Each structure stands twice: as structure tokens, then as C-alpha cells.
């Protein structure tokens, strides 16, 4: 059972495989079939405690901390032309009957609030000049571009941030992101020989998982993780920075966990003696899309590799300390 811990990000990332695992083939960087105007992908995470996750939003050169129990992320393809896709992404953080959304920033910061006054419950200022706003919900959004040949993300000024998280195209040791001016490599590309479940659908095996180098983000050490299904060439879940699609609109330090999925996985582990042929992915999970379930794509089976064991990863980050520390660094 997931404990209710105040001011704590609890990230439970359970990775299971059968007795045979394979190393993913490099694959193609070309955009998948579903990248067309109007397509949308929605990812969600639900938490049982005050801080399921959070991020830092850089607005007018001001760092604003946002955290709360639940999050919804919607990617929408706005247009496709000249080998580029224009994408709108919105990150909505919302509370529940017990826990609100927190927005924290330095009190002397100058920026226009990106939330509605109708959603505000309370505003306080701490002795160390930090303003804390409690809200029912808040949304951060922006647009960026994806090169459909390379998969790389650019902001609207043409600055590169790395490969989009929306589809596959990663190779081991390849530069995945440019984070704070430094390249970040993919360190692991693995295939899980298990069925993966999301709020949207069940995806048959094999399913691929990626890990990146560790980076320092907003006072914590994080690394990119994501699940993909090769048949649809689609991201099933992602967790933690670097996330180039977010970085391109000024969102950094993103970390979230879905407590409901974690509790389902824990139940499956108990019922199947620690190994189940079918897992719920963790992090921010695919919940809705405009994809057709009848779409078919050709998939080249990856080759066989050595047996490996992926340990469970448990990461706890103290949200209050993190946001306040980052606000001070301003």
C-alpha cells in the first residue's frame, strides 16, 4: 500500500521481465504514422498524497514551482508541414477534495500570473520572502516544433532540446537531450517481454524501456525513463527530467508518480509471487488518444540478447524543501 507522505514525491518504478529479454534494435528516427494534424495524446497521474509530483516553470526568467496530487498532460499536433510538426502541450495540475495545488515563487518576482484568480484558495508569504499560492488547479502550456526526420525538438526560436519523448528512435550511447547546455546520453535500451497496461489500453509484448544518464535538476538528481510500444511507436508512460518536449516550453525538473498504478502492480506481485505476465507502467501514463485501435503497422522483431534483471527503483524527493530551495536560488 502506498503511504501518504506529506511534502514528499514518491516515485515507484517497478520493472519486470520474463526469463528472456532482448536488446532493442536502433530502429528508425522517422515519425510514426499517427503524427498528423489533430492527433492528441493525453497522459495522467493520480496521487493519494499532497505531492504526487511537480515541476519548475520558467516564465519571464522567473522560476515558479508547481506541485500537486494529480496531473494531466495533453500533446496535440497543431500542424505538419515542410518536415516539421508544430505541437501544443498543456500540463494541468489539479487537486482533490483533500489536497490543493501549490504554486511557489520569490515574492519579489515580476511576472503575470498564469492561473485564474477564481481557482485561488489562499495566498501567503513566508519570512524568507517566498509566496505560496494554494489553488484548485493550474495549467501551463506552450508550443514547440519536432523535426519529423530526426525526431528532435526545437522551441519556436529554433533552439534544440533533444529527441521528443512521444515516439521511439533512441540508441544506446546516443545523445538524447541537451540539458542546461550539456548533452545527455541514453544509457539503456531494453525490451520487456511482458504485456503493459495503461489507462488507455493494454499493449502486448514486447515493450521497450529507456534510461538516460543522471542529471542534476532543481536540486535533485534525476534521469529520464519511458516505456514504448514498438507496434504503435508510441510512448506509454514517462517519468522525470530530461523531457525535451517540456524543456522547450520552459518546464524543468518534472517528476510525477501514479499511486493507483503502483498499488495495482503491488497487488499483482503479491498474487503472482513476484512475477506477473502483465504490468502497469509507472509515472505519467497514457490515458486517452485519438489513435485508431484498428491501425496496423509493420514491426521488425528485435534480436535476442542476454538475460537481465531490472531492479525496482524507489525515489523519494521532499517537495517542500525542493521548491523552496530552488526558489531561493532564483
PDB file of C-alpha atoms in Angstrom:
ATOM      1  CA  UNK A   1       0.000   0.000   0.000  1.00  0.00           C
ATOM      2  CA  UNK A   2       1.331   3.449  -0.920  1.00  0.00           C
ATOM      3  CA  UNK A   3       1.898   5.537   2.193  1.00  0.00           C
ATOM      4  CA  UNK A   4       0.501   9.051   2.419  1.00  0.00           C
ATOM      5  CA  UNK A   5       3.601  11.178   2.975  1.00  0.00           C
ATOM      6  CA  UNK A   6       3.206  14.942   3.242  1.00  0.00           C
ATOM      7  CA  UNK A   7       5.581  17.058   1.136  1.00  0.00           C
ATOM      8  CA  UNK A   8       7.152  14.011  -0.491  1.00  0.00           C
ATOM      9  CA  UNK A   9       7.349  12.875  -4.114  1.00  0.00           C
ATOM     10  CA  UNK A  10       7.085   9.097  -4.038  1.00  0.00           C
ATOM     11  CA  UNK A  11       8.254   7.504  -7.260  1.00  0.00           C
ATOM     12  CA  UNK A  12       7.732   3.757  -7.515  1.00  0.00           C
ATOM     13  CA  UNK A  13       9.038   2.363 -10.783  1.00  0.00           C
ATOM     14  CA  UNK A  14       8.597  -1.441 -10.910  1.00  0.00           C
ATOM     15  CA  UNK A  15      10.206  -3.073 -13.902  1.00  0.00           C
ATOM     16  CA  UNK A  16       9.537  -6.752 -14.585  1.00  0.00           C
ATOM     17  CA  UNK A  17      10.633  -9.085 -17.347  1.00  0.00           C
ATOM     18  CA  UNK A  18      10.268 -12.771 -18.130  1.00  0.00           C
ATOM     19  CA  UNK A  19      13.256 -15.121 -18.223  1.00  0.00           C
ATOM     20  CA  UNK A  20      14.193 -13.855 -21.688  1.00  0.00           C
ATOM     21  CA  UNK A  21      14.904 -10.232 -22.552  1.00  0.00           C
ATOM     22  CA  UNK A  22      16.190  -8.598 -25.689  1.00  0.00           C
ATOM     23  CA  UNK A  23      18.143  -5.506 -26.572  1.00  0.00           C
ATOM     24  CA  UNK A  24      16.150  -3.151 -28.733  1.00  0.00           C
ATOM     25  CA  UNK A  25      17.299  -2.592 -32.272  1.00  0.00           C
ATOM     26  CA  UNK A  26      18.243   1.024 -33.085  1.00  0.00           C
ATOM     27  CA  UNK A  27      15.150   1.473 -35.251  1.00  0.00           C
ATOM     28  CA  UNK A  28      14.275   4.488 -37.335  1.00  0.00           C
ATOM     29  CA  UNK A  29      14.048   8.105 -36.314  1.00  0.00           C
ATOM     30  CA  UNK A  30      11.271   8.821 -38.794  1.00  0.00           C
ATOM     31  CA  UNK A  31       7.978   9.990 -37.341  1.00  0.00           C
ATOM     32  CA  UNK A  32       5.307   7.294 -36.825  1.00  0.00           C
ATOM     33  CA  UNK A  33       2.125   7.001 -38.875  1.00  0.00           C
ATOM     34  CA  UNK A  34      -0.062   8.777 -36.313  1.00  0.00           C
ATOM     35  CA  UNK A  35       1.738  12.129 -36.499  1.00  0.00           C
ATOM     36  CA  UNK A  36      -0.816  14.236 -38.346  1.00  0.00           C
ATOM     37  CA  UNK A  37      -2.784  17.426 -37.631  1.00  0.00           C
ATOM     38  CA  UNK A  38      -5.425  16.951 -34.951  1.00  0.00           C
ATOM     39  CA  UNK A  39      -3.878  13.909 -33.278  1.00  0.00           C
ATOM     40  CA  UNK A  40      -3.764  14.183 -29.487  1.00  0.00           C
ATOM     41  CA  UNK A  41      -2.230  12.092 -26.711  1.00  0.00           C
ATOM     42  CA  UNK A  42      -3.258  12.520 -23.074  1.00  0.00           C
ATOM     43  CA  UNK A  43      -1.226  11.227 -20.110  1.00  0.00           C
ATOM     44  CA  UNK A  44      -2.351  11.232 -16.481  1.00  0.00           C
ATOM     45  CA  UNK A  45      -1.052  10.533 -12.994  1.00  0.00           C
ATOM     46  CA  UNK A  46      -3.169  10.263  -9.849  1.00  0.00           C
ATOM     47  CA  UNK A  47      -1.809  10.512  -6.334  1.00  0.00           C
ATOM     48  CA  UNK A  48      -3.034   9.624  -2.856  1.00  0.00           C
ATOM     49  CA  UNK A  49      -0.892  12.217  -1.073  1.00  0.00           C
ATOM     50  CA  UNK A  50      -0.404  16.013  -1.328  1.00  0.00           C
ATOM     51  CA  UNK A  51       2.564  15.999  -3.689  1.00  0.00           C
ATOM     52  CA  UNK A  52       2.295  13.372  -6.376  1.00  0.00           C
ATOM     53  CA  UNK A  53       4.824  15.400  -8.303  1.00  0.00           C
ATOM     54  CA  UNK A  54       5.832  18.806  -9.521  1.00  0.00           C
ATOM     55  CA  UNK A  55       7.992  20.903 -11.804  1.00  0.00           C
ATOM     56  CA  UNK A  56       9.604  24.302 -12.233  1.00  0.00           C
ATOM     57  CA  UNK A  57       8.088  26.645 -14.828  1.00  0.00           C
ATOM     58  CA  UNK A  58      10.430  29.336 -16.103  1.00  0.00           C
ATOM     59  CA  UNK A  59       8.292  32.334 -17.041  1.00  0.00           C
ATOM     60  CA  UNK A  60       9.812  35.766 -17.833  1.00  0.00           C
ATOM     61  CA  UNK A  61      13.142  34.481 -16.446  1.00  0.00           C
ATOM     62  CA  UNK A  62      11.402  33.703 -13.149  1.00  0.00           C
ATOM     63  CA  UNK A  63      11.369  30.184 -11.695  1.00  0.00           C
ATOM     64  CA  UNK A  64       7.958  29.171 -10.364  1.00  0.00           C
ATOM     65  CA  UNK A  65       7.466  25.862  -8.519  1.00  0.00           C
ATOM     66  CA  UNK A  66       4.240  23.964  -9.222  1.00  0.00           C
ATOM     67  CA  UNK A  67       3.159  20.804  -7.389  1.00  0.00           C
ATOM     68  CA  UNK A  68       0.030  18.869  -6.543  1.00  0.00           C
ATOM     69  CA  UNK A  69      -1.516  15.409  -6.312  1.00  0.00           C
ATOM     70  CA  UNK A  70      -2.719  14.940  -9.895  1.00  0.00           C
ATOM     71  CA  UNK A  71      -1.580  15.897 -13.387  1.00  0.00           C
ATOM     72  CA  UNK A  72      -2.889  15.673 -16.942  1.00  0.00           C
ATOM     73  CA  UNK A  73      -0.599  16.233 -19.931  1.00  0.00           C
ATOM     74  CA  UNK A  74      -2.080  16.697 -23.397  1.00  0.00           C
ATOM     75  CA  UNK A  75       0.024  16.762 -26.573  1.00  0.00           C
ATOM     76  CA  UNK A  76      -1.798  17.907 -29.720  1.00  0.00           C
ATOM     77  CA  UNK A  77      -0.374  18.019 -33.251  1.00  0.00           C
ATOM     78  CA  UNK A  78      -1.301  21.500 -34.480  1.00  0.00           C
ATOM     79  CA  UNK A  79       0.162  21.301 -37.987  1.00  0.00           C
ATOM     80  CA  UNK A  80       2.567  19.329 -40.157  1.00  0.00           C
ATOM     81  CA  UNK A  81       4.488  20.987 -42.984  1.00  0.00           C
ATOM     82  CA  UNK A  82       7.979  21.142 -44.504  1.00  0.00           C
ATOM     83  CA  UNK A  83       9.138  18.170 -42.439  1.00  0.00           C
ATOM     84  CA  UNK A  84       8.147  19.787 -39.137  1.00  0.00           C
ATOM     85  CA  UNK A  85       5.295  19.155 -36.724  1.00  0.00           C
ATOM     86  CA  UNK A  86       4.051  22.016 -34.573  1.00  0.00           C
ATOM     87  CA  UNK A  87       2.890  20.620 -31.222  1.00  0.00           C
ATOM     88  CA  UNK A  88       0.905  22.200 -28.418  1.00  0.00           C
ATOM     89  CA  UNK A  89       1.449  20.725 -24.958  1.00  0.00           C
ATOM     90  CA  UNK A  90      -0.577  21.608 -21.862  1.00  0.00           C
ATOM     91  CA  UNK A  91       0.287  20.448 -18.348  1.00  0.00           C
ATOM     92  CA  UNK A  92      -2.657  20.711 -15.959  1.00  0.00           C
ATOM     93  CA  UNK A  93      -2.117  20.147 -12.249  1.00  0.00           C
ATOM     94  CA  UNK A  94      -5.264  19.698 -10.199  1.00  0.00           C
ATOM     95  CA  UNK A  95      -6.145  18.957  -6.614  1.00  0.00           C
ATOM     96  CA  UNK A  96      -8.807  16.825  -4.990  1.00  0.00           C
ATOM     97  CA  UNK A  97     -11.136  17.054  -2.004  1.00  0.00           C
ATOM     98  CA  UNK A  98      -8.182  16.720   0.401  1.00  0.00           C
ATOM     99  CA  UNK A  99      -5.159  18.334  -1.236  1.00  0.00           C
ATOM    100  CA  UNK A 100      -4.790  21.564  -3.237  1.00  0.00           C
ATOM    101  CA  UNK A 101      -2.260  22.635  -5.859  1.00  0.00           C
ATOM    102  CA  UNK A 102       0.765  24.652  -4.679  1.00  0.00           C
ATOM    103  CA  UNK A 103       2.490  27.410  -6.638  1.00  0.00           C
ATOM    104  CA  UNK A 104       5.652  28.808  -5.024  1.00  0.00           C
ATOM    105  CA  UNK A 105       7.906  31.684  -6.124  1.00  0.00           C
ATOM    106  CA  UNK A 106      10.044  34.508  -4.760  1.00  0.00           C
ATOM    107  CA  UNK A 107       7.826  37.339  -3.559  1.00  0.00           C
ATOM    108  CA  UNK A 108       9.799  39.993  -5.448  1.00  0.00           C
ATOM    109  CA  UNK A 109       9.435  38.160  -8.768  1.00  0.00           C
ATOM    110  CA  UNK A 110       7.805  40.062 -11.622  1.00  0.00           C
ATOM    111  CA  UNK A 111       5.595  38.015 -13.942  1.00  0.00           C
ATOM    112  CA  UNK A 112       1.958  37.814 -14.899  1.00  0.00           C
ATOM    113  CA  UNK A 113       0.132  35.002 -13.012  1.00  0.00           C
ATOM    114  CA  UNK A 114      -0.705  32.100 -15.332  1.00  0.00           C
ATOM    115  CA  UNK A 115      -3.584  30.922 -13.136  1.00  0.00           C
ATOM    116  CA  UNK A 116      -7.152  32.111 -12.660  1.00  0.00           C
ATOM    117  CA  UNK A 117      -7.981  34.111  -9.541  1.00  0.00           C
ATOM    118  CA  UNK A 118     -11.199  32.066  -9.305  1.00  0.00           C
ATOM    119  CA  UNK A 119      -9.095  28.964  -8.578  1.00  0.00           C
ATOM    120  CA  UNK A 120      -7.163  30.531  -5.665  1.00  0.00           C
ATOM    121  CA  UNK A 121      -7.894  29.329  -2.125  1.00  0.00           C
ATOM    122  CA  UNK A 122      -5.187  31.161  -0.218  1.00  0.00           C
ATOM    123  CA  UNK A 123      -2.027  33.258  -0.660  1.00  0.00           C
ATOM    124  CA  UNK A 124       0.694  33.505   1.999  1.00  0.00           C
ATOM    125  CA  UNK A 125       4.211  34.911   2.224  1.00  0.00           C
ATOM    126  CA  UNK A 126       6.883  33.235   4.334  1.00  0.00           C
ATOM    127  CA  UNK A 127       9.514  35.096   6.415  1.00  0.00           C
ATOM    128  CA  UNK A 128      12.157  34.214   3.800  1.00  0.00           C
ATOM    129  CA  UNK A 129      10.263  36.111   1.082  1.00  0.00           C
ATOM    130  CA  UNK A 130       8.593  33.136  -0.596  1.00  0.00           C
ATOM    131  CA  UNK A 131       4.996  33.447  -1.814  1.00  0.00           C
ATOM    132  CA  UNK A 132       2.813  30.364  -1.696  1.00  0.00           C
ATOM    133  CA  UNK A 133      -0.458  30.183  -3.616  1.00  0.00           C
ATOM    134  CA  UNK A 134      -2.979  27.396  -2.988  1.00  0.00           C
ATOM    135  CA  UNK A 135      -5.273  26.639  -5.918  1.00  0.00           C
ATOM    136  CA  UNK A 136      -7.775  24.085  -7.160  1.00  0.00           C
ATOM    137  CA  UNK A 137      -5.912  23.761 -10.475  1.00  0.00           C
ATOM    138  CA  UNK A 138      -3.379  25.417 -12.752  1.00  0.00           C
ATOM    139  CA  UNK A 139      -2.319  24.871 -16.370  1.00  0.00           C
ATOM    140  CA  UNK A 140       0.985  25.559 -18.110  1.00  0.00           C
ATOM    141  CA  UNK A 141       1.046  25.355 -21.902  1.00  0.00           C
ATOM    142  CA  UNK A 142       3.150  26.198 -24.908  1.00  0.00           C
ATOM    143  CA  UNK A 143       4.089  25.196 -28.434  1.00  0.00           C
ATOM    144  CA  UNK A 144       7.242  23.753 -29.957  1.00  0.00           C
ATOM    145  CA  UNK A 145       8.435  22.047 -33.134  1.00  0.00           C
ATOM    146  CA  UNK A 146       9.532  18.464 -33.896  1.00  0.00           C
ATOM    147  CA  UNK A 147      11.731  17.609 -36.872  1.00  0.00           C
ATOM    148  CA  UNK A 148       9.948  14.613 -38.401  1.00  0.00           C
ATOM    149  CA  UNK A 149      13.144  13.073 -39.784  1.00  0.00           C
ATOM    150  CA  UNK A 150      15.378  13.296 -36.725  1.00  0.00           C
ATOM    151  CA  UNK A 151      12.675  13.445 -34.031  1.00  0.00           C
ATOM    152  CA  UNK A 152      14.432  16.390 -32.425  1.00  0.00           C
ATOM    153  CA  UNK A 153      12.557  19.076 -30.515  1.00  0.00           C
ATOM    154  CA  UNK A 154      13.051  22.822 -31.043  1.00  0.00           C
ATOM    155  CA  UNK A 155      11.455  25.807 -29.398  1.00  0.00           C
ATOM    156  CA  UNK A 156       9.792  28.418 -31.587  1.00  0.00           C
ATOM    157  CA  UNK A 157      13.106  30.309 -31.787  1.00  0.00           C
ATOM    158  CA  UNK A 158      14.833  27.278 -33.260  1.00  0.00           C
ATOM    159  CA  UNK A 159      16.863  26.203 -30.212  1.00  0.00           C
ATOM    160  CA  UNK A 160      17.347  22.404 -29.866  1.00  0.00           C
ATOM    161  CA  UNK A 161      16.409  20.441 -26.721  1.00  0.00           C
ATOM    162  CA  UNK A 162      16.703  16.779 -27.720  1.00  0.00           C
ATOM    163  CA  UNK A 163      14.615  13.904 -29.069  1.00  0.00           C
ATOM    164  CA  UNK A 164      10.855  14.002 -28.488  1.00  0.00           C
ATOM    165  CA  UNK A 165       9.554  11.595 -25.853  1.00  0.00           C
ATOM    166  CA  UNK A 166       6.420  10.891 -27.883  1.00  0.00           C
ATOM    167  CA  UNK A 167       7.933   8.170 -30.054  1.00  0.00           C
ATOM    168  CA  UNK A 168      10.868   5.791 -30.238  1.00  0.00           C
ATOM    169  CA  UNK A 169      14.132   6.343 -32.097  1.00  0.00           C
ATOM    170  CA  UNK A 170      16.685   6.011 -29.286  1.00  0.00           C
ATOM    171  CA  UNK A 171      20.019   4.236 -29.493  1.00  0.00           C
ATOM    172  CA  UNK A 172      22.338   3.304 -26.616  1.00  0.00           C
ATOM    173  CA  UNK A 173      25.005   5.993 -26.023  1.00  0.00           C
ATOM    174  CA  UNK A 174      23.201   8.366 -28.354  1.00  0.00           C
ATOM    175  CA  UNK A 175      22.687  11.979 -27.261  1.00  0.00           C
ATOM    176  CA  UNK A 176      19.079  12.157 -26.182  1.00  0.00           C
ATOM    177  CA  UNK A 177      18.825  15.681 -24.796  1.00  0.00           C
ATOM    178  CA  UNK A 178      20.618  18.994 -24.414  1.00  0.00           C
ATOM    179  CA  UNK A 179      20.020  19.872 -20.776  1.00  0.00           C
ATOM    180  CA  UNK A 180      21.379  23.069 -19.243  1.00  0.00           C
ATOM    181  CA  UNK A 181      23.745  23.259 -22.198  1.00  0.00           C
ATOM    182  CA  UNK A 182      25.135  19.746 -21.714  1.00  0.00           C
ATOM    183  CA  UNK A 183      24.437  16.573 -23.762  1.00  0.00           C
ATOM    184  CA  UNK A 184      22.609  13.727 -22.025  1.00  0.00           C
ATOM    185  CA  UNK A 185      23.031  10.184 -23.369  1.00  0.00           C
ATOM    186  CA  UNK A 186      20.733   7.173 -23.411  1.00  0.00           C
ATOM    187  CA  UNK A 187      22.393   4.551 -21.207  1.00  0.00           C
ATOM    188  CA  UNK A 188      19.970   1.618 -21.566  1.00  0.00           C
ATOM    189  CA  UNK A 189      17.577   0.416 -24.236  1.00  0.00           C
ATOM    190  CA  UNK A 190      15.764  -2.747 -23.106  1.00  0.00           C
ATOM    191  CA  UNK A 191      12.771  -4.766 -24.173  1.00  0.00           C
ATOM    192  CA  UNK A 192      10.405  -6.117 -21.513  1.00  0.00           C
ATOM    193  CA  UNK A 193       8.883  -9.397 -22.583  1.00  0.00           C
ATOM    194  CA  UNK A 194       5.637  -8.628 -20.765  1.00  0.00           C
ATOM    195  CA  UNK A 195       2.296  -7.087 -21.598  1.00  0.00           C
ATOM    196  CA  UNK A 196       1.976  -3.465 -20.478  1.00  0.00           C
ATOM    197  CA  UNK A 197      -1.257  -1.921 -19.243  1.00  0.00           C
ATOM    198  CA  UNK A 198      -2.231   1.756 -19.267  1.00  0.00           C
ATOM    199  CA  UNK A 199      -5.452   3.660 -18.570  1.00  0.00           C
ATOM    200  CA  UNK A 200      -5.963   3.798 -22.349  1.00  0.00           C
ATOM    201  CA  UNK A 201      -5.412   0.195 -23.391  1.00  0.00           C
ATOM    202  CA  UNK A 202      -3.380  -2.986 -22.991  1.00  0.00           C
ATOM    203  CA  UNK A 203      -0.264  -3.249 -25.161  1.00  0.00           C
ATOM    204  CA  UNK A 204       1.037  -6.746 -25.959  1.00  0.00           C
ATOM    205  CA  UNK A 205       4.680  -7.678 -25.508  1.00  0.00           C
ATOM    206  CA  UNK A 206       7.369  -6.791 -26.268  1.00  0.00           C
ATOM    207  CA  UNK A 207       7.502  -3.284 -24.812  1.00  0.00           C
ATOM    208  CA  UNK A 208      10.605  -1.129 -24.657  1.00  0.00           C
ATOM    209  CA  UNK A 209      12.060   0.879 -21.786  1.00  0.00           C
ATOM    210  CA  UNK A 210      14.737   3.580 -21.877  1.00  0.00           C
ATOM    211  CA  UNK A 211      17.021   5.117 -19.266  1.00  0.00           C
ATOM    212  CA  UNK A 212      19.202   8.201 -19.627  1.00  0.00           C
ATOM    213  CA  UNK A 213      22.232   9.490 -17.803  1.00  0.00           C
ATOM    214  CA  UNK A 214      21.644  11.035 -14.407  1.00  0.00           C
ATOM    215  CA  UNK A 215      21.404  14.820 -14.397  1.00  0.00           C
ATOM    216  CA  UNK A 216      21.093  17.460 -11.700  1.00  0.00           C
ATOM    217  CA  UNK A 217      17.749  19.185 -11.911  1.00  0.00           C
ATOM    218  CA  UNK A 218      16.219  21.679  -9.461  1.00  0.00           C
ATOM    219  CA  UNK A 219      18.449  20.498  -6.644  1.00  0.00           C
ATOM    220  CA  UNK A 220      17.800  16.768  -7.198  1.00  0.00           C
ATOM    221  CA  UNK A 221      19.407  14.017  -9.264  1.00  0.00           C
ATOM    222  CA  UNK A 222      17.019  12.640 -11.886  1.00  0.00           C
ATOM    223  CA  UNK A 223      17.128  10.592 -15.067  1.00  0.00           C
ATOM    224  CA  UNK A 224      14.731  10.105 -17.949  1.00  0.00           C
ATOM    225  CA  UNK A 225      12.679   6.888 -18.042  1.00  0.00           C
ATOM    226  CA  UNK A 226       9.985   5.981 -20.540  1.00  0.00           C
ATOM    227  CA  UNK A 227       8.029   2.971 -21.836  1.00  0.00           C
ATOM    228  CA  UNK A 228       7.265   2.498 -25.534  1.00  0.00           C
ATOM    229  CA  UNK A 229       5.281   0.036 -27.605  1.00  0.00           C
ATOM    230  CA  UNK A 230       7.125  -0.727 -30.874  1.00  0.00           C
ATOM    231  CA  UNK A 231       3.966  -1.774 -32.758  1.00  0.00           C
ATOM    232  CA  UNK A 232       2.438   1.685 -32.394  1.00  0.00           C
ATOM    233  CA  UNK A 233       5.768   3.524 -31.980  1.00  0.00           C
ATOM    234  CA  UNK A 234       4.126   5.317 -29.081  1.00  0.00           C
ATOM    235  CA  UNK A 235       5.134   6.453 -25.610  1.00  0.00           C
ATOM    236  CA  UNK A 236       3.109   4.607 -22.961  1.00  0.00           C
ATOM    237  CA  UNK A 237       4.476   6.412 -19.898  1.00  0.00           C
ATOM    238  CA  UNK A 238       7.299   8.741 -18.900  1.00  0.00           C
ATOM    239  CA  UNK A 239       8.791   9.932 -15.672  1.00  0.00           C
ATOM    240  CA  UNK A 240      11.327  12.582 -14.653  1.00  0.00           C
ATOM    241  CA  UNK A 241      13.559  15.035 -16.494  1.00  0.00           C
ATOM    242  CA  UNK A 242      15.117  15.491 -19.003  1.00  0.00           C
ATOM    243  CA  UNK A 243      11.950  15.775 -21.112  1.00  0.00           C
ATOM    244  CA  UNK A 244      12.814  17.851 -24.221  1.00  0.00           C
ATOM    245  CA  UNK A 245       9.136  18.429 -25.101  1.00  0.00           C
ATOM    246  CA  UNK A 246       8.680  20.152 -21.714  1.00  0.00           C
ATOM    247  CA  UNK A 247      12.048  21.895 -21.641  1.00  0.00           C
ATOM    248  CA  UNK A 248      11.181  23.603 -24.960  1.00  0.00           C
ATOM    249  CA  UNK A 249       8.278  25.446 -23.277  1.00  0.00           C
ATOM    250  CA  UNK A 250      10.203  26.302 -20.099  1.00  0.00           C
ATOM    251  CA  UNK A 251       9.235  23.358 -17.851  1.00  0.00           C
ATOM    252  CA  UNK A 252      12.107  21.705 -15.943  1.00  0.00           C
ATOM    253  CA  UNK A 253      12.508  19.240 -13.086  1.00  0.00           C
ATOM    254  CA  UNK A 254       9.285  17.401 -13.971  1.00  0.00           C
ATOM    255  CA  UNK A 255       8.697  14.367 -11.727  1.00  0.00           C
ATOM    256  CA  UNK A 256       5.432  12.527 -11.157  1.00  0.00           C
ATOM    257  CA  UNK A 257       4.153   9.164  -9.997  1.00  0.00           C
ATOM    258  CA  UNK A 258       0.791   7.452 -10.327  1.00  0.00           C
ATOM    259  CA  UNK A 259      -0.123   5.875  -6.986  1.00  0.00           C
ATOM    260  CA  UNK A 260      -3.094   3.987  -8.374  1.00  0.00           C
ATOM    261  CA  UNK A 261      -0.939   2.137 -10.913  1.00  0.00           C
ATOM    262  CA  UNK A 262       1.676   1.423  -8.242  1.00  0.00           C
ATOM    263  CA  UNK A 263      -0.947  -0.121  -5.958  1.00  0.00           C
ATOM    264  CA  UNK A 264      -2.257  -2.271  -8.828  1.00  0.00           C
ATOM    265  CA  UNK A 265       1.267  -3.509  -9.522  1.00  0.00           C
ATOM    266  CA  UNK A 266       1.835  -4.314  -5.861  1.00  0.00           C
ATOM    267  CA  UNK A 267      -1.352  -6.399  -5.825  1.00  0.00           C
ATOM    268  CA  UNK A 268      -0.276  -8.247  -8.981  1.00  0.00           C
ATOM    269  CA  UNK A 269       3.109  -9.009  -7.449  1.00  0.00           C
ATOM    270  CA  UNK A 270       1.508 -10.463  -4.331  1.00  0.00           C
ATOM    271  CA  UNK A 271      -0.963 -12.535  -6.312  1.00  0.00           C
ATOM    272  CA  UNK A 272       1.629 -13.923  -8.723  1.00  0.00           C
ATOM    273  CA  UNK A 273       4.510 -14.483  -6.348  1.00  0.00           C
ATOM    274  CA  UNK A 274       6.618 -11.546  -7.522  1.00  0.00           C
ATOM    275  CA  UNK A 275       6.329 -12.136 -11.264  1.00  0.00           C
ATOM    276  CA  UNK A 276       3.291 -11.289 -13.375  1.00  0.00           C
ATOM    277  CA  UNK A 277       2.870 -11.516 -17.147  1.00  0.00           C
ATOM    278  CA  UNK A 278       1.449  -8.047 -17.402  1.00  0.00           C
ATOM    279  CA  UNK A 279       2.365  -4.872 -15.528  1.00  0.00           C
ATOM    280  CA  UNK A 280       1.042  -1.363 -15.090  1.00  0.00           C
ATOM    281  CA  UNK A 281       3.600   1.232 -16.083  1.00  0.00           C
ATOM    282  CA  UNK A 282       4.516   3.996 -13.639  1.00  0.00           C
ATOM    283  CA  UNK A 283       4.912   7.737 -13.940  1.00  0.00           C
ATOM    284  CA  UNK A 284       2.575   9.736 -16.187  1.00  0.00           C
ATOM    285  CA  UNK A 285       0.521   7.132 -18.043  1.00  0.00           C
ATOM    286  CA  UNK A 286      -1.250   7.146 -21.408  1.00  0.00           C
ATOM    287  CA  UNK A 287      -4.932   7.728 -20.642  1.00  0.00           C
ATOM    288  CA  UNK A 288      -6.564   8.850 -23.885  1.00  0.00           C
ATOM    289  CA  UNK A 289      -5.773   9.493 -27.542  1.00  0.00           C
ATOM    290  CA  UNK A 290      -7.254   9.983 -30.982  1.00  0.00           C
ATOM    291  CA  UNK A 291      -5.458   6.889 -32.309  1.00  0.00           C
ATOM    292  CA  UNK A 292      -7.471   4.209 -34.035  1.00  0.00           C
ATOM    293  CA  UNK A 293      -7.229   0.845 -32.279  1.00  0.00           C
ATOM    294  CA  UNK A 294      -7.513  -0.809 -35.684  1.00  0.00           C
ATOM    295  CA  UNK A 295      -4.378   0.800 -37.076  1.00  0.00           C
ATOM    296  CA  UNK A 296      -1.720  -1.672 -38.168  1.00  0.00           C
ATOM    297  CA  UNK A 297       1.981  -1.093 -38.581  1.00  0.00           C
ATOM    298  CA  UNK A 298       4.810  -3.357 -39.585  1.00  0.00           C
ATOM    299  CA  UNK A 299       7.190  -4.110 -36.749  1.00  0.00           C
ATOM    300  CA  UNK A 300      10.607  -5.717 -37.076  1.00  0.00           C
ATOM    301  CA  UNK A 301      11.147  -8.109 -34.137  1.00  0.00           C
ATOM    302  CA  UNK A 302      14.246  -7.186 -32.126  1.00  0.00           C
ATOM    303  CA  UNK A 303      17.072  -9.706 -31.764  1.00  0.00           C
ATOM    304  CA  UNK A 304      17.769 -11.917 -28.753  1.00  0.00           C
ATOM    305  CA  UNK A 305      20.209 -10.799 -26.077  1.00  0.00           C
ATOM    306  CA  UNK A 306      21.488 -11.883 -22.660  1.00  0.00           C
ATOM    307  CA  UNK A 307      19.208 -12.442 -19.676  1.00  0.00           C
ATOM    308  CA  UNK A 308      18.989  -9.385 -17.494  1.00  0.00           C
ATOM    309  CA  UNK A 309      17.268  -8.358 -14.311  1.00  0.00           C
ATOM    310  CA  UNK A 310      15.924  -4.853 -13.819  1.00  0.00           C
ATOM    311  CA  UNK A 311      15.639  -3.852 -10.166  1.00  0.00           C
ATOM    312  CA  UNK A 312      12.807  -1.794  -8.801  1.00  0.00           C
ATOM    313  CA  UNK A 313      13.612   1.897  -8.456  1.00  0.00           C
ATOM    314  CA  UNK A 314      12.332   3.866  -5.486  1.00  0.00           C
ATOM    315  CA  UNK A 315      12.942   7.596  -5.429  1.00  0.00           C
ATOM    316  CA  UNK A 316      11.672   9.973  -2.752  1.00  0.00           C
ATOM    317  CA  UNK A 317      12.066  13.748  -3.118  1.00  0.00           C
ATOM    318  CA  UNK A 318      10.993  16.206  -0.429  1.00  0.00           C
ATOM    319  CA  UNK A 319       8.785  18.605  -2.371  1.00  0.00           C
ATOM    320  CA  UNK A 320       8.613  21.494   0.039  1.00  0.00           C
ATOM    321  CA  UNK A 321      12.369  21.664   0.539  1.00  0.00           C
ATOM    322  CA  UNK A 322      12.983  21.241  -3.183  1.00  0.00           C
ATOM    323  CA  UNK A 323      10.687  24.055  -4.268  1.00  0.00           C
ATOM    324  CA  UNK A 324      11.795  26.461  -1.559  1.00  0.00           C
ATOM    325  CA  UNK A 325      15.483  25.766  -2.204  1.00  0.00           C
ATOM    326  CA  UNK A 326      15.019  26.314  -5.902  1.00  0.00           C
ATOM    327  CA  UNK A 327      13.059  29.492  -5.256  1.00  0.00           C
ATOM    328  CA  UNK A 328      15.939  30.843  -3.158  1.00  0.00           C
ATOM    329  CA  UNK A 329      18.421  30.070  -5.918  1.00  0.00           C
ATOM    330  CA  UNK A 330      16.094  32.060  -8.277  1.00  0.00           C
TER     331      UNK A 330
END
